[in-house]
Amino acid sequence: MTATPLIAAVLLLLVTFLSTHVSSLRIKHRISLGEGENRDLFRAIRAHANALEHVVPFVLLSLLLEETTGLSDLVLIAGVAFIVARLLHAFGMLRRIHRARQLGATLSVMIEIVLGVLLLRVGAGLVGL
């Protein structure tokens, strides 16, 4: 099984949900550009942008790691953990639950660092698989 397409599909659905949420708030509050000093819209925009800032590099990292190592199980486990982290972050942002946002952000970065270091080691020939 190839894990990256599955992970990418789920993360795309999350990003699409966040984008749709921004659009619905824009329509509701009649704000076509910017956030119009609306705190809920500002949070929704930031939740969507933050998801994109992390999701795109993570999917690329997953693809490279899976293709170069064949470690689909590791990528799948990391991907599921990353999805949970991003859901926590988005939920925390939109519902103003600081702990969920903080935990989601921390887990996201930790997973990115671990996989990034592993890919760096593979690329440098320091890990024999």
mmCIF file of C-alpha atoms in Angstrom, residues 8-109:
data_model
loop_
_atom_site.group_PDB
_atom_site.id
_atom_site.type_symbol
_atom_site.label_atom_id
_atom_site.label_comp_id
_atom_site.label_asym_id
_atom_site.label_seq_id
_atom_site.Cartn_x
_atom_site.Cartn_y
_atom_site.Cartn_z
ATOM 1 C CA ALA A 8 -2.892 13.671 0.983
ATOM 2 C CA ALA A 9 -6.576 13.004 0.263
ATOM 3 C CA VAL A 10 -7.603 13.332 3.915
ATOM 4 C CA LEU A 11 -5.524 16.483 4.366
ATOM 5 C CA LEU A 12 -7.007 17.945 1.177
ATOM 6 C CA LEU A 13 -10.477 17.398 2.612
ATOM 7 C CA LEU A 14 -9.430 19.259 5.771
ATOM 8 C CA VAL A 15 -8.019 22.182 3.758
ATOM 9 C CA THR A 16 -11.163 22.230 1.601
ATOM 10 C CA PHE A 17 -13.372 22.309 4.694
ATOM 11 C CA LEU A 18 -11.351 25.205 6.121
ATOM 12 C CA SER A 19 -11.552 27.078 2.800
ATOM 13 C CA THR A 20 -15.299 26.544 2.608
ATOM 14 C CA HIS A 21 -15.646 27.810 6.170
ATOM 15 C CA VAL A 22 -13.817 31.021 5.212
ATOM 16 C CA SER A 23 -16.102 31.450 2.194
ATOM 17 C CA SER A 24 -19.256 30.923 4.249
ATOM 18 C CA LEU A 25 -18.137 33.535 6.798
ATOM 19 C CA ARG A 26 -17.327 35.975 3.982
ATOM 20 C CA ILE A 27 -20.836 35.529 2.582
ATOM 21 C CA LYS A 28 -22.481 35.747 6.009
ATOM 22 C CA HIS A 29 -20.665 38.950 6.960
ATOM 23 C CA ARG A 30 -20.478 40.396 3.415
ATOM 24 C CA ILE A 31 -16.699 40.731 3.496
ATOM 25 C CA SER A 32 -15.114 39.979 0.135
ATOM 26 C CA LEU A 33 -11.490 40.855 0.904
ATOM 27 C CA GLY A 34 -9.488 40.783 4.108
ATOM 28 C CA GLU A 35 -11.202 40.071 7.398
ATOM 29 C CA GLY A 36 -13.009 43.384 7.898
ATOM 30 C CA GLU A 37 -12.026 43.391 11.583
ATOM 31 C CA ASN A 38 -14.228 40.329 12.102
ATOM 32 C CA ARG A 39 -12.440 38.095 14.630
ATOM 33 C CA ASP A 40 -14.212 34.894 13.561
ATOM 34 C CA LEU A 41 -13.285 35.475 9.929
ATOM 35 C CA PHE A 42 -9.720 36.334 10.922
ATOM 36 C CA ARG A 43 -9.434 33.052 12.862
ATOM 37 C CA ALA A 44 -10.915 31.084 9.956
ATOM 38 C CA ILE A 45 -8.492 32.680 7.487
ATOM 39 C CA ARG A 46 -5.534 31.927 9.768
ATOM 40 C CA ALA A 47 -6.696 28.339 10.388
ATOM 41 C CA HIS A 48 -6.872 27.774 6.622
ATOM 42 C CA ALA A 49 -3.544 29.481 5.925
ATOM 43 C CA ASN A 50 -1.782 27.669 8.753
ATOM 44 C CA ALA A 51 -3.097 24.340 7.492
ATOM 45 C CA LEU A 52 -1.703 25.070 4.030
ATOM 46 C CA GLU A 53 1.624 26.193 5.509
ATOM 47 C CA HIS A 54 2.032 22.762 7.098
ATOM 48 C CA VAL A 55 0.049 20.381 4.870
ATOM 49 C CA VAL A 56 1.822 21.088 1.579
ATOM 50 C CA PRO A 57 5.375 20.537 2.913
ATOM 51 C CA PHE A 58 4.213 17.492 4.898
ATOM 52 C CA VAL A 59 2.707 15.795 1.844
ATOM 53 C CA LEU A 60 5.890 16.459 -0.131
ATOM 54 C CA LEU A 61 7.998 15.161 2.756
ATOM 55 C CA SER A 62 5.828 12.034 3.015
ATOM 56 C CA LEU A 63 6.063 11.372 -0.703
ATOM 57 C CA LEU A 64 9.839 11.758 -0.779
ATOM 58 C CA LEU A 65 10.322 9.615 2.303
ATOM 59 C CA GLU A 66 8.005 6.880 1.077
ATOM 60 C CA GLU A 67 9.514 6.822 -2.421
ATOM 61 C CA THR A 68 13.130 6.790 -1.242
ATOM 62 C CA THR A 69 12.730 4.319 1.620
ATOM 63 C CA GLY A 70 9.626 2.266 0.924
ATOM 64 C CA LEU A 71 8.626 2.740 4.570
ATOM 65 C CA SER A 72 4.908 3.013 3.857
ATOM 66 C CA ASP A 73 3.926 1.857 7.346
ATOM 67 C CA LEU A 74 6.045 4.551 8.993
ATOM 68 C CA VAL A 75 4.674 7.203 6.636
ATOM 69 C CA LEU A 76 1.116 6.020 7.327
ATOM 70 C CA ILE A 77 1.589 6.169 11.110
ATOM 71 C CA ALA A 78 3.190 9.608 10.879
ATOM 72 C CA GLY A 79 0.446 10.711 8.491
ATOM 73 C CA VAL A 80 -2.371 9.637 10.791
ATOM 74 C CA ALA A 81 -0.668 11.401 13.702
ATOM 75 C CA PHE A 82 -0.222 14.506 11.532
ATOM 76 C CA ILE A 83 -3.893 14.448 10.519
ATOM 77 C CA VAL A 84 -4.918 14.271 14.181
ATOM 78 C CA ALA A 85 -2.527 17.129 14.967
ATOM 79 C CA ARG A 86 -3.927 19.305 12.180
ATOM 80 C CA LEU A 87 -7.515 18.551 13.258
ATOM 81 C CA LEU A 88 -6.639 19.565 16.818
ATOM 82 C CA HIS A 89 -5.033 22.759 15.587
ATOM 83 C CA ALA A 90 -7.953 23.702 13.332
ATOM 84 C CA PHE A 91 -10.509 22.880 16.027
ATOM 85 C CA GLY A 92 -8.553 24.915 18.560
ATOM 86 C CA MET A 93 -8.290 27.880 16.202
ATOM 87 C CA LEU A 94 -11.944 27.911 15.224
ATOM 88 C CA ARG A 95 -13.367 27.157 18.681
ATOM 89 C CA ARG A 96 -10.846 29.280 20.598
ATOM 90 C CA ILE A 97 -9.547 26.323 22.581
ATOM 91 C CA HIS A 98 -5.942 27.273 23.186
ATOM 92 C CA ARG A 99 -4.819 23.853 24.466
ATOM 93 C CA ALA A 100 -6.064 22.040 21.360
ATOM 94 C CA ARG A 101 -4.423 24.603 19.092
ATOM 95 C CA GLN A 102 -1.171 24.448 21.035
ATOM 96 C CA LEU A 103 -1.102 20.637 21.117
ATOM 97 C CA GLY A 104 -1.919 20.416 17.411
ATOM 98 C CA ALA A 105 0.810 22.901 16.501
ATOM 99 C CA THR A 106 3.394 21.189 18.705
ATOM 100 C CA LEU A 107 2.619 17.716 17.373
ATOM 101 C CA SER A 108 2.676 18.955 13.778
ATOM 102 C CA VAL A 109 6.118 20.487 14.155
#
